[in-house]
PDB file of C-alpha atoms in Angstrom:
ATOM      1  CA  ARG A 187      -8.249 -32.540 -14.894  1.00  0.00           C
ATOM      2  CA  GLY A 188      -6.375 -34.222 -12.063  1.00  0.00           C
ATOM      3  CA  VAL A 189      -4.025 -31.314 -11.503  1.00  0.00           C
ATOM      4  CA  VAL A 190      -2.793 -30.360  -7.991  1.00  0.00           C
ATOM      5  CA  LEU A 191      -1.501 -26.830  -7.445  1.00  0.00           C
ATOM      6  CA  ALA A 192       0.783 -26.483  -4.535  1.00  0.00           C
ATOM      7  CA  GLY A 193       2.942 -23.777  -2.970  1.00  0.00           C
ATOM      8  CA  GLY A 194       3.507 -22.622   0.556  1.00  0.00           C
ATOM      9  CA  SER A 195       4.170 -19.146   1.842  1.00  0.00           C
ATOM     10  CA  ALA A 196       5.377 -16.936  -1.047  1.00  0.00           C
ATOM     11  CA  GLY A 197       5.164 -19.924  -3.337  1.00  0.00           C
ATOM     12  CA  ALA A 198       1.379 -19.753  -3.108  1.00  0.00           C
ATOM     13  CA  ILE A 199       1.261 -16.284  -4.636  1.00  0.00           C
ATOM     14  CA  CYS A 200       2.077 -17.512  -8.152  1.00  0.00           C
ATOM     15  CA  TRP A 201      -1.254 -19.328  -8.595  1.00  0.00           C
ATOM     16  CA  PHE A 202      -3.399 -16.199  -7.864  1.00  0.00           C
ATOM     17  CA  ASP A 203      -3.912 -12.871  -9.700  1.00  0.00           C
ATOM     18  CA  GLY A 204      -1.357 -11.448  -7.257  1.00  0.00           C
ATOM     19  CA  GLY A 205      -0.288 -11.327  -3.702  1.00  0.00           C
ATOM     20  CA  HIS A 206       0.984  -9.305  -0.746  1.00  0.00           C
ATOM     21  CA  SER A 207       4.735  -9.668  -0.551  1.00  0.00           C
ATOM     22  CA  ASP A 208       7.465  -8.836   1.981  1.00  0.00           C
ATOM     23  CA  SER A 209      10.081  -9.022  -0.786  1.00  0.00           C
ATOM     24  CA  MET A 210      11.388  -5.566   0.177  1.00  0.00           C
ATOM     25  CA  ASP A 211      12.295  -6.703   3.688  1.00  0.00           C
ATOM     26  CA  PRO A 212      16.068  -6.614   3.855  1.00  0.00           C
ATOM     27  CA  HIS A 213      16.023  -9.177   6.745  1.00  0.00           C
ATOM     28  CA  THR A 214      14.724 -11.912   4.452  1.00  0.00           C
ATOM     29  CA  TYR A 215      17.837 -12.121   2.263  1.00  0.00           C
ATOM     30  CA  PHE A 216      21.576 -11.442   2.560  1.00  0.00           C
ATOM     31  CA  ALA A 217      22.151  -8.888  -0.150  1.00  0.00           C
ATOM     32  CA  THR A 218      19.398  -6.427  -0.946  1.00  0.00           C
ATOM     33  CA  PRO A 219      18.969  -6.387  -4.701  1.00  0.00           C
ATOM     34  CA  PHE A 220      20.183  -3.085  -6.072  1.00  0.00           C
ATOM     35  CA  LEU A 221      17.373  -3.172  -8.632  1.00  0.00           C
ATOM     36  CA  PHE A 222      14.741  -2.675  -5.959  1.00  0.00           C
ATOM     37  CA  THR A 223      16.431  -0.476  -3.375  1.00  0.00           C
ATOM     38  CA  GLY A 224      19.371   1.281  -5.007  1.00  0.00           C
ATOM     39  CA  GLU A 225      21.435  -0.071  -2.083  1.00  0.00           C
ATOM     40  CA  SER A 226      23.861  -2.934  -2.065  1.00  0.00           C
ATOM     41  CA  GLY A 227      26.054  -4.747   0.413  1.00  0.00           C
ATOM     42  CA  ASP A 228      25.729  -4.968   4.131  1.00  0.00           C
ATOM     43  CA  ASN A 229      24.237  -1.465   4.645  1.00  0.00           C
ATOM     44  CA  ALA A 230      21.018  -2.440   2.932  1.00  0.00           C
ATOM     45  CA  GLY A 231      20.213  -4.967   5.690  1.00  0.00           C
ATOM     46  CA  ASP A 232      20.197  -2.188   8.273  1.00  0.00           C
ATOM     47  CA  ARG A 233      17.000  -0.602   6.815  1.00  0.00           C
ATOM     48  CA  THR A 234      13.922  -0.819   9.026  1.00  0.00           C
ATOM     49  CA  SER A 235      11.682   1.332   6.869  1.00  0.00           C
ATOM     50  CA  TRP A 236      10.326  -0.586   3.838  1.00  0.00           C
ATOM     51  CA  ASP A 237       6.911  -1.277   2.301  1.00  0.00           C
ATOM     52  CA  TYR A 238       5.041  -4.381   1.467  1.00  0.00           C
ATOM     53  CA  ILE A 239       4.409  -4.692  -2.257  1.00  0.00           C
ATOM     54  CA  ARG A 240       1.738  -6.219  -4.465  1.00  0.00           C
ATOM     55  CA  VAL A 241       3.258  -8.724  -6.838  1.00  0.00           C
ATOM     56  CA  PRO A 242       1.536 -10.263  -9.890  1.00  0.00           C
ATOM     57  CA  GLY A 243       0.784 -13.982 -10.210  1.00  0.00           C
ATOM     58  CA  LEU A 244      -0.094 -16.331 -13.045  1.00  0.00           C
ATOM     59  CA  SER A 245      -3.891 -15.814 -12.525  1.00  0.00           C
ATOM     60  CA  PHE A 246      -4.836 -19.453 -12.427  1.00  0.00           C
ATOM     61  CA  LEU A 247      -6.964 -18.601  -9.375  1.00  0.00           C
ATOM     62  CA  PRO A 248      -8.854 -15.317  -9.021  1.00  0.00           C
ATOM     63  CA  GLY A 249      -8.060 -13.006  -6.185  1.00  0.00           C
ATOM     64  CA  LEU A 250      -5.181 -11.851  -4.037  1.00  0.00           C
ATOM     65  CA  ILE A 251      -3.373 -13.893  -1.352  1.00  0.00           C
ATOM     66  CA  CYS A 252      -1.547 -12.758   1.704  1.00  0.00           C
ATOM     67  CA  PRO A 253       0.867 -15.331   3.101  1.00  0.00           C
ATOM     68  CA  HIS A 254       1.437 -14.957   6.810  1.00  0.00           C
ATOM     69  CA  HIS A 255      -1.593 -12.695   7.170  1.00  0.00           C
ATOM     70  CA  ASP A 256      -1.249 -12.660  10.985  1.00  0.00           C
ATOM     71  CA  ARG A 257       2.429 -11.755  11.222  1.00  0.00           C
ATOM     72  CA  ARG A 258       4.382  -8.513  11.741  1.00  0.00           C
ATOM     73  CA  GLN A 259       7.617  -8.247   9.781  1.00  0.00           C
ATOM     74  CA  SER A 260      10.750  -6.163  10.594  1.00  0.00           C
ATOM     75  CA  ASN A 261       8.999  -2.919   9.461  1.00  0.00           C
ATOM     76  CA  GLY A 262       6.687  -3.176  12.483  1.00  0.00           C
ATOM     77  CA  ILE A 263       3.559  -3.190  10.303  1.00  0.00           C
ATOM     78  CA  LEU A 264       1.021  -5.981  10.786  1.00  0.00           C
ATOM     79  CA  ARG A 265       0.535  -7.649   7.420  1.00  0.00           C
ATOM     80  CA  SER A 266      -3.264  -7.888   7.829  1.00  0.00           C
ATOM     81  CA  GLU A 267      -3.568  -4.159   8.252  1.00  0.00           C
ATOM     82  CA  ASP A 268      -1.447  -3.412   5.205  1.00  0.00           C
ATOM     83  CA  PHE A 269      -3.243  -6.055   3.102  1.00  0.00           C
ATOM     84  CA  ASN A 270      -6.633  -4.487   3.953  1.00  0.00           C
ATOM     85  CA  GLY A 271      -5.317  -1.193   2.588  1.00  0.00           C
ATOM     86  CA  MET A 272      -4.029  -2.910  -0.488  1.00  0.00           C
ATOM     87  CA  LEU A 273      -7.563  -4.232  -1.195  1.00  0.00           C
ATOM     88  CA  GLN A 274      -9.048  -0.744  -1.169  1.00  0.00           C
TER      89      GLN A 274
END
């Protein structure tokens, strides 16, 4: 059909059934959304305990994707280890 799907990092998740996300990492944004954490303001960024989450995609491609599979985020957990647990 001549269609190119593109998206890097978290942008790639949207094309798949779902993905492994670090959206709960308070170090990736200035103000932690109150909706997700119940915290707001500068104190939210001090949290070091948070979990990776599975987020839904548009399901154009089957499967799950894990951007930055080989990285360790501010929670100290290697993404590949957590992603393997998510698959089980």
